[in-house]
CSV table of C-alpha atoms (C1' of nucleotides) in Angstrom, one decimal:
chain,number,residue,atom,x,y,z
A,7,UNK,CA,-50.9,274.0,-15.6
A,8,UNK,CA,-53.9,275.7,-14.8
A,9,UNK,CA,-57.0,275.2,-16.3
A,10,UNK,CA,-60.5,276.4,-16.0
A,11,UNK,CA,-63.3,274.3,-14.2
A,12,UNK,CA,-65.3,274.1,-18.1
A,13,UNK,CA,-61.8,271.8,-19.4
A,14,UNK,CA,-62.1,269.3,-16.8
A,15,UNK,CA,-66.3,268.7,-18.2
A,16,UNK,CA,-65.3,269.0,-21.5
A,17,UNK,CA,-63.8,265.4,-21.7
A,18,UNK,CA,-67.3,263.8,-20.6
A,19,UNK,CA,-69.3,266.5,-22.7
A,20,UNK,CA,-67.7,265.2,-25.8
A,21,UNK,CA,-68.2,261.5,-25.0
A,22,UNK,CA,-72.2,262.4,-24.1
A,23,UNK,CA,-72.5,264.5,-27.0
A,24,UNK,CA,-71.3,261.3,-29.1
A,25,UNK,CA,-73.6,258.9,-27.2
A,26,UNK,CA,-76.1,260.9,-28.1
A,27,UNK,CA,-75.9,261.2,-31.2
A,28,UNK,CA,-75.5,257.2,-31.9
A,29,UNK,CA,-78.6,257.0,-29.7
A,30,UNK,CA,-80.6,259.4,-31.6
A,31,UNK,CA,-79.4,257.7,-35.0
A,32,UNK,CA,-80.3,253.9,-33.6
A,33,UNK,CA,-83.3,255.1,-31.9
A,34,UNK,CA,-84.9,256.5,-35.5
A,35,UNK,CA,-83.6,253.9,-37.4
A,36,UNK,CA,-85.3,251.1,-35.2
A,37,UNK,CA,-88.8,253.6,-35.7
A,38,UNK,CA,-88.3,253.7,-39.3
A,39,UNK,CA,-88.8,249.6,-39.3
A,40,UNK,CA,-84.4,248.8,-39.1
A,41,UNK,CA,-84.5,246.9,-35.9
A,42,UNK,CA,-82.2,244.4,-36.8
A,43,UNK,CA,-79.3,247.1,-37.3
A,44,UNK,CA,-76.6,247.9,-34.7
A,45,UNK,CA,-74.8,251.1,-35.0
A,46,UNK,CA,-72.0,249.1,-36.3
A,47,UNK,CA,-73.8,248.3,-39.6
A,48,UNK,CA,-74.1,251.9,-39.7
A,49,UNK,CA,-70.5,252.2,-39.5
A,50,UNK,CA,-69.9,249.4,-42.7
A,51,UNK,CA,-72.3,251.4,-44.6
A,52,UNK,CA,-70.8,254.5,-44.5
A,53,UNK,CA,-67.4,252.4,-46.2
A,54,UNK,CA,-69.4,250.4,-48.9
A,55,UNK,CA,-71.9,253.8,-50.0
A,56,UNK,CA,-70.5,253.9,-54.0
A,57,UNK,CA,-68.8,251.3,-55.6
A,58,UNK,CA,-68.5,249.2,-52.2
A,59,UNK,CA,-65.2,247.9,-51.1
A,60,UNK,CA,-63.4,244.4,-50.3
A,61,UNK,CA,-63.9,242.9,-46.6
A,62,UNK,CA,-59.9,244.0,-45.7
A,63,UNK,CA,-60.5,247.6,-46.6
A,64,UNK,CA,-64.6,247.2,-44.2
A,65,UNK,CA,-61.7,245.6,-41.9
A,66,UNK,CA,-59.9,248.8,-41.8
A,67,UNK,CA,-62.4,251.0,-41.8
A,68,UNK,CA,-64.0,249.7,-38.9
A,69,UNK,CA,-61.3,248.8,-37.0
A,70,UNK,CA,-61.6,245.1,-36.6
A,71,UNK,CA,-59.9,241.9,-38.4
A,72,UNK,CA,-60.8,240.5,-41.5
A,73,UNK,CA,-62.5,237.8,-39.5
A,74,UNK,CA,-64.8,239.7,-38.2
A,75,UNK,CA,-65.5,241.8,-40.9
A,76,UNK,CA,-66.6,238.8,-42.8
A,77,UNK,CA,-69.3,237.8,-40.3
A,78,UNK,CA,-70.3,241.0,-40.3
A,79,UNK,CA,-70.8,240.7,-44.5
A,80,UNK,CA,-72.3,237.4,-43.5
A,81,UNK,CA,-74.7,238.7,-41.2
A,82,UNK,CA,-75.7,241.5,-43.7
A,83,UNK,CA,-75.8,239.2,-47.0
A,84,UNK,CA,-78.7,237.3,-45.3
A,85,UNK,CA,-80.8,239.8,-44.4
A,86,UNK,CA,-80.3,241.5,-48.1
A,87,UNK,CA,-78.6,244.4,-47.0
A,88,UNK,CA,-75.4,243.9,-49.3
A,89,UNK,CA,-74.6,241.4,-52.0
A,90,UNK,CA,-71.1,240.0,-52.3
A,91,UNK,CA,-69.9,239.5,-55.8
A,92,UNK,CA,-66.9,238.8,-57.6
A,93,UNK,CA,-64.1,241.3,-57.7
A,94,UNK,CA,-63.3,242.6,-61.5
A,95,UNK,CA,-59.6,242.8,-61.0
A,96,UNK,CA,-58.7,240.4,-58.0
A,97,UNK,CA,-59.7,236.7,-58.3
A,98,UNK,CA,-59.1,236.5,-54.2
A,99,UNK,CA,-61.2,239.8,-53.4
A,100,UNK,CA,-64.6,239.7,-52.8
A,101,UNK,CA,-66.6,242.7,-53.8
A,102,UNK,CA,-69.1,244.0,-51.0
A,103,UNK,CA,-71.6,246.0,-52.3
A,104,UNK,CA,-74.9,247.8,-51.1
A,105,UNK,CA,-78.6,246.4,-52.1
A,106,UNK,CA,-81.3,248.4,-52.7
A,107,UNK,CA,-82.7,247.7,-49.3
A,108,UNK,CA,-78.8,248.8,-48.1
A,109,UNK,CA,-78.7,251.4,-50.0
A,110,UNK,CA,-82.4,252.5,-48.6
A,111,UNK,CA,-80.7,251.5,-44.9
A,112,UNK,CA,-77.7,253.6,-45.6
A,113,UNK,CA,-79.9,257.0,-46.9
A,114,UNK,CA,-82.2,256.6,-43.2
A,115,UNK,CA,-79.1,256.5,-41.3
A,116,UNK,CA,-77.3,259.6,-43.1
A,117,UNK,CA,-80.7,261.5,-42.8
A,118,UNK,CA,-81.0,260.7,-38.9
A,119,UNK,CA,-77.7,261.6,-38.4
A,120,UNK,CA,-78.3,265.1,-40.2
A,121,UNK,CA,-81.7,265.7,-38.9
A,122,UNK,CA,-80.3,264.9,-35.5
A,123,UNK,CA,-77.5,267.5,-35.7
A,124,UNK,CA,-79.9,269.8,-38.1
A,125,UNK,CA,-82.3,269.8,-34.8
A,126,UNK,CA,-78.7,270.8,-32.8
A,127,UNK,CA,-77.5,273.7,-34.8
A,128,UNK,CA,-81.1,275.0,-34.9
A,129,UNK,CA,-80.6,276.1,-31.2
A,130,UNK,CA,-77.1,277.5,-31.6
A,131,UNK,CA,-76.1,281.1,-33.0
A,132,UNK,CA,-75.8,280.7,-36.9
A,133,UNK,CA,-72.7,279.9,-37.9
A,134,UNK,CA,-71.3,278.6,-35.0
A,135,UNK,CA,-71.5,274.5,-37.0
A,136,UNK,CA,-68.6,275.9,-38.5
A,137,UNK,CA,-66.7,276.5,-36.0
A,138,UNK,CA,-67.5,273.6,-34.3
A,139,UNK,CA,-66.8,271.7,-37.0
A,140,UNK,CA,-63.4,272.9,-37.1
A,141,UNK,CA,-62.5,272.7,-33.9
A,142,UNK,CA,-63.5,269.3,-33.7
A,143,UNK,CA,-61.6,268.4,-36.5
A,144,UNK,CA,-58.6,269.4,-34.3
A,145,UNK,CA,-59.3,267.1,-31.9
A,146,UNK,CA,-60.4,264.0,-34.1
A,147,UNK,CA,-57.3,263.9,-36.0
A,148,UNK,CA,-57.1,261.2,-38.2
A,149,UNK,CA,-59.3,258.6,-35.4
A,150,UNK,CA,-62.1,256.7,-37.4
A,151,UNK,CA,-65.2,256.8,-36.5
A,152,UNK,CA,-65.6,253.2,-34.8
A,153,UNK,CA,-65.0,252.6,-31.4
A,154,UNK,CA,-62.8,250.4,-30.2
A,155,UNK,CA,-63.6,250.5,-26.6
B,14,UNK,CA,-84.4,270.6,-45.1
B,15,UNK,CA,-81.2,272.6,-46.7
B,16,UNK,CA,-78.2,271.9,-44.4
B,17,UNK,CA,-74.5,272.9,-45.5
B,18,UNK,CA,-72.1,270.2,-46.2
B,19,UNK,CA,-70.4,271.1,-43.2
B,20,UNK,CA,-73.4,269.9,-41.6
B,21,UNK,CA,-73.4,266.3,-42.9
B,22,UNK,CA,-69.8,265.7,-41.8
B,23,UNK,CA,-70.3,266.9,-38.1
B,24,UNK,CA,-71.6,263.5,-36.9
B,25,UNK,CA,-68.8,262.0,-37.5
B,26,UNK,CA,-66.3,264.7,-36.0
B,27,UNK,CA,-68.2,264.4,-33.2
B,28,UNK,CA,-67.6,260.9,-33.1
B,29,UNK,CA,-63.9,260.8,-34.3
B,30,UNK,CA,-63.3,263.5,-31.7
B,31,UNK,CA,-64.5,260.9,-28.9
B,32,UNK,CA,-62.3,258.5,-30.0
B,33,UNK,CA,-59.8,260.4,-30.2
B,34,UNK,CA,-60.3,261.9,-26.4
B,35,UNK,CA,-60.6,257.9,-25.1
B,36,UNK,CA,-57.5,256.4,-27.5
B,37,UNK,CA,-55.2,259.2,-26.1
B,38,UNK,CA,-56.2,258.8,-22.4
B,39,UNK,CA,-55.6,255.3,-22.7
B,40,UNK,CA,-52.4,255.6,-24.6
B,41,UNK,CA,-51.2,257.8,-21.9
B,42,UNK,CA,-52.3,255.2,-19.4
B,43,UNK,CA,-50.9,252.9,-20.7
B,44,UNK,CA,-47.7,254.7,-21.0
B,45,UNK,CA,-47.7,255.3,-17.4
B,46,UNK,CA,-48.1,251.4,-16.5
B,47,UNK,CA,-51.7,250.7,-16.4
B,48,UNK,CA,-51.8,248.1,-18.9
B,49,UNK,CA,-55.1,246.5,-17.1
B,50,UNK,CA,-57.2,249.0,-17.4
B,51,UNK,CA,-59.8,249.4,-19.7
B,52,UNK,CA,-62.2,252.4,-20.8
B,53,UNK,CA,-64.7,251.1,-18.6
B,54,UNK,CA,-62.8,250.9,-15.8
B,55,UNK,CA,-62.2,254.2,-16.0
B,56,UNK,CA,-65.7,255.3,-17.1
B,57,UNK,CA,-66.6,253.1,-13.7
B,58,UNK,CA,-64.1,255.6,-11.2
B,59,UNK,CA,-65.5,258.6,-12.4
B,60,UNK,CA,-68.6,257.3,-10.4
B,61,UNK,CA,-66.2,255.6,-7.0
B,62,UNK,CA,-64.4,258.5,-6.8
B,63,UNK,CA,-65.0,260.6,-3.4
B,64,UNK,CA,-67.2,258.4,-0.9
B,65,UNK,CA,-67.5,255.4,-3.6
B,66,UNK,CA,-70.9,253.8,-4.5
B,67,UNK,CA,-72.6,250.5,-4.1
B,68,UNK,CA,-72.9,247.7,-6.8
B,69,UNK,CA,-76.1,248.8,-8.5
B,70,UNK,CA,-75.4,252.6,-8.5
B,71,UNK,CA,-72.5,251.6,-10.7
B,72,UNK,CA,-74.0,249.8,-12.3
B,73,UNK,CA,-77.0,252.7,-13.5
B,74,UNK,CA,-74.2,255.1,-14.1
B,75,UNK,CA,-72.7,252.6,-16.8
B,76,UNK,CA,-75.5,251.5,-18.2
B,77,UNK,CA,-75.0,247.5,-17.6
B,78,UNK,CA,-76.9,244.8,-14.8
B,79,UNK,CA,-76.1,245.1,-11.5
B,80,UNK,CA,-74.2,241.2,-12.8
B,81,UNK,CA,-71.9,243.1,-15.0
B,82,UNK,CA,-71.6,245.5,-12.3
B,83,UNK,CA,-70.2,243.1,-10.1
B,84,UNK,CA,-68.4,241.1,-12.2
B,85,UNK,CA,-66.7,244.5,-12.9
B,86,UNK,CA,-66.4,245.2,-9.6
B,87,UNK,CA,-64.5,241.7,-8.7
B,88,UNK,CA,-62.3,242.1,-11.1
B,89,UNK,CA,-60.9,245.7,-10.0
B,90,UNK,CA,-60.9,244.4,-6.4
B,91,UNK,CA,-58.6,241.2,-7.4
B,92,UNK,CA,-56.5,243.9,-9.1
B,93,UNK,CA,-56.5,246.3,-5.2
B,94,UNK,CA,-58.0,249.2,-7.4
B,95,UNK,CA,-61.1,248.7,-5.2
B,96,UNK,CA,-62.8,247.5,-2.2
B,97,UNK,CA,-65.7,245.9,-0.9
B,98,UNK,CA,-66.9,247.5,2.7
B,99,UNK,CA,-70.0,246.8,4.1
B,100,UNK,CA,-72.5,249.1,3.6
B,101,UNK,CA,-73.2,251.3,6.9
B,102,UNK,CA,-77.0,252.5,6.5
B,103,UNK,CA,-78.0,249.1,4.7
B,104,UNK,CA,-76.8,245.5,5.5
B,105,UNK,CA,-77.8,244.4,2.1
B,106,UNK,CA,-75.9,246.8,0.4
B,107,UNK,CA,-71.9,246.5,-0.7
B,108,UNK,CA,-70.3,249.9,-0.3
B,109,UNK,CA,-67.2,249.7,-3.1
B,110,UNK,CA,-64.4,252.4,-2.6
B,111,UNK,CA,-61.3,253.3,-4.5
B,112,UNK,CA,-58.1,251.9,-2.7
B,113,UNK,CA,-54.9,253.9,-2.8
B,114,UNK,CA,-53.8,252.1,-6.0
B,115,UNK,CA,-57.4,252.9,-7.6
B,116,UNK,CA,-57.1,256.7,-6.6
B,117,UNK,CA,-53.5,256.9,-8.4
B,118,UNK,CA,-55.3,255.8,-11.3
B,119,UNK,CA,-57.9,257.9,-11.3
B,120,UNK,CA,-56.2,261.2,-10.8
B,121,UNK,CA,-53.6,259.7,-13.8
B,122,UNK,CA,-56.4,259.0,-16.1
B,123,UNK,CA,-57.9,262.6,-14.7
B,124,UNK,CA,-54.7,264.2,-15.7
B,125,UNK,CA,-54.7,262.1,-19.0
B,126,UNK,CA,-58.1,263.6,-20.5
B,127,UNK,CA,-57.4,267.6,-19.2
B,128,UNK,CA,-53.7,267.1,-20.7
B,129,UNK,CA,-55.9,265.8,-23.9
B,130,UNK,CA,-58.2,268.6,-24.2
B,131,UNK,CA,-55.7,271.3,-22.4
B,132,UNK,CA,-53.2,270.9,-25.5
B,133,UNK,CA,-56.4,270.8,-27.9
B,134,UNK,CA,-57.4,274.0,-26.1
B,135,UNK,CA,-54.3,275.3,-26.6
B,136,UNK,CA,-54.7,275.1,-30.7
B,137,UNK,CA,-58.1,277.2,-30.3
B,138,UNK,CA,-58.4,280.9,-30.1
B,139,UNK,CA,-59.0,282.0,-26.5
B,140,UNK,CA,-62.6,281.5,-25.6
B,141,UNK,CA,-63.5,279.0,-27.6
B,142,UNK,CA,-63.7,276.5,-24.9
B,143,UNK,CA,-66.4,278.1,-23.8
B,144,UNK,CA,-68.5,278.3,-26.3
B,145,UNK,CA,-67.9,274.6,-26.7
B,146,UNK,CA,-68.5,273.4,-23.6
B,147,UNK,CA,-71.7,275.1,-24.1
B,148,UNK,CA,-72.9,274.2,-27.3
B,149,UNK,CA,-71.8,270.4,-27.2
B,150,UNK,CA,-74.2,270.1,-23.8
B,151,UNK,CA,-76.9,271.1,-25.6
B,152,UNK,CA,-76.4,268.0,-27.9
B,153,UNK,CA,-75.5,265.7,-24.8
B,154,UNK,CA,-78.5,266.1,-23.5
B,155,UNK,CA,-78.3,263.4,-20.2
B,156,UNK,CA,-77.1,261.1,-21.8
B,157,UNK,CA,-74.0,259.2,-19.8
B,158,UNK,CA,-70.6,259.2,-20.8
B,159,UNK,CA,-70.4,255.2,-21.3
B,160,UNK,CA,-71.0,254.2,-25.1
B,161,UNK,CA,-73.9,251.3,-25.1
B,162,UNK,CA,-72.4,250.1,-28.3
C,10,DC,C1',-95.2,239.2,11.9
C,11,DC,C1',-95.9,238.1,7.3
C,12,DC,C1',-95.4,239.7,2.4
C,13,DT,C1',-93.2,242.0,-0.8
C,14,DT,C1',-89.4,244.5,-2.6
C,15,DT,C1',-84.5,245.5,-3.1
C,16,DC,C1',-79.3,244.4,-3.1
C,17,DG,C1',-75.9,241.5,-4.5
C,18,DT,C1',-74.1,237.2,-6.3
C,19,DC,C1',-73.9,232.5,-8.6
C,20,DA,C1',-74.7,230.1,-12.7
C,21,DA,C1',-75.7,229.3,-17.5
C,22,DC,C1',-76.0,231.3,-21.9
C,23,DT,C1',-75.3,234.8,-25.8
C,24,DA,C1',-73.0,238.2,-28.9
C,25,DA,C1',-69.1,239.8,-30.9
C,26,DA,C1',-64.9,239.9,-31.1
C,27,DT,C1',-60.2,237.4,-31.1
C,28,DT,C1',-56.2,233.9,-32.7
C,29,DG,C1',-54.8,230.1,-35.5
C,30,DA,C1',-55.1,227.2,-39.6
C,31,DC,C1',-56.1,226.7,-44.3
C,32,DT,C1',-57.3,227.4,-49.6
C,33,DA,C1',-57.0,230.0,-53.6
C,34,DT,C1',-55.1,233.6,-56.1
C,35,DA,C1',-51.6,237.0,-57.1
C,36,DT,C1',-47.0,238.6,-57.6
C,37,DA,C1',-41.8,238.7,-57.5
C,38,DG,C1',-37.3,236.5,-58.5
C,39,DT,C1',-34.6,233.6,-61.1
D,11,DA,C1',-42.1,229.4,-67.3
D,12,DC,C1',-41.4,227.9,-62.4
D,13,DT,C1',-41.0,228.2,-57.9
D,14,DA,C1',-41.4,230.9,-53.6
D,15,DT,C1',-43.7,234.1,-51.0
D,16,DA,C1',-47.3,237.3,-49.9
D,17,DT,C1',-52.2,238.5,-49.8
D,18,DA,C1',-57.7,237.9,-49.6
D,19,DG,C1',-61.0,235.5,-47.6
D,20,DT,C1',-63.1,231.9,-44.8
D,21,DC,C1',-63.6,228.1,-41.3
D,22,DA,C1',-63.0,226.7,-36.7
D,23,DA,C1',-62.1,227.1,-31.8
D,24,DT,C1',-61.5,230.3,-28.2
D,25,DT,C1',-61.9,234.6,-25.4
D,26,DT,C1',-64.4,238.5,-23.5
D,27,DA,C1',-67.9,241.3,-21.9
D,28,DG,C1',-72.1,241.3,-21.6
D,29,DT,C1',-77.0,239.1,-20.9
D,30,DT,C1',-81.1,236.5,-18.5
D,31,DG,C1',-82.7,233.6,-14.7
D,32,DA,C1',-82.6,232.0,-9.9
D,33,DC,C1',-81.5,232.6,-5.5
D,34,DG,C1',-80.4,234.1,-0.2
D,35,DA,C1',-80.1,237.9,2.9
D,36,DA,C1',-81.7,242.1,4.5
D,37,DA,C1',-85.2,246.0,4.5
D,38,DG,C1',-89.7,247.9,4.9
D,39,DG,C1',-94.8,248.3,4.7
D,40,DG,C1',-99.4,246.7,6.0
DNA sequence: CCCTTTCGTCAACTAAATTGACTATATAGT
DNA sequence: ACTATATAGTCAATTTAGTTGACGAAAGGG
């Protein structure tokens, strides 16, 4: 099949355009004072925003094992980002939920991420997002937003 | 700052859609019996391919010490995806190229990502690649293609 | 020629995940 | 109600992919 010479870039594009974006989001969050957050505790927060969730379902969403996930709650229990605490209807499930200080943490991240891509669309035609947006739905399918790589 | 909610989603379509792109390409390698091959070996051919590179340029275009580098570097070799020449301007210098084996796998992998975004393409209107290509290398920036995370 | 820098590798250590084992609770079958 | 099995979370040991530090060999500039 033939293909134009703009197809065979667009795999890299996407991946830079990603990069980016994470490095933009890390790179404000560590000016705003968060320099002991990874883009992975990004990642959790995005799960436990709300009513929080139980370290299987942070295990799903990110894309790890339980095991992991629960060093990851450990790591962000001691430095007061979340609070773990018993679940209402499950005597086994622990409940993960944000503090104020993750909840503070968690409204940073979600404004870097927005300024970063509000910064983006500001150079593009208007109403171009959209498209974008749906297009890239396409290809994202049903992938999470952790990678495994 | 207003922004539409399509807005505050795109951050993580762009980063589903990578994941998406790398999952598929190494599915596909996989598929085709490349079981030990990682993302970053692949991220790492991208830069051997053609005349092949020494230790440390690898190592700037993956973002990781010239150690990793070579670490990486041994590994493939042990594996005959690469080789170590010396290098014929400097005596210092290693000069790694792609062996036979590591160019098959590179022009699989290759064929793996514009199969990816070719039957992607194929779900857009006419055109829209274009405008794609374009838009998301405003974001990237020069940033690389290897995630740091 | 030295003196300094650069290229690559060896070694030891670290960070973040994994697999395996175990306890406590929940749930299904009889 | 009682036993059997499955599930939630954690502890421990291990693996993996990176790091920092130290070094020898070659290059290059006074």
């Amino acid at each position: 099949m033939k293909v134009s010479p703009t197809t065979d870039e667009l795999p890299f594009l996407v991946l830079a355009a990603a990069n980016a974006l994470v490095e933009s989001v890390q790179s404000a969050m560590a000016h705003a004072g968060y320099t002991d957050l990874r883009p992975a505790h990004g990642f959790a927060f995005v799960r436990l925003a709300g009513a929080g969730c139980t370290v299987g379902q942070l295990a799903d969403h990110l894309g790890v094992t339980k095991q992991a996930a629960s060093k990851l709650v450990d790591e962000l229990a001691r430095q007061d980002y979340v609070a773990r605490s018993p679940h209402p209807d499950d005597g086994r499930a622990v409940l993960v939920v944000l503090s104020d200080k993750g909840r503070a943490a968690t409204r940073a991240a979600s404004q870097a991420a927005t300024d970063a891509v509000s910064v983006w669309a500001s150079a593009l035609e208007p109403g171009r997002i959209e498209q974008i947006s749906y297009d890239l739905s396409l290809l994202a399918g049903n992938s999470g937003v952790r990678p495994t790589w």
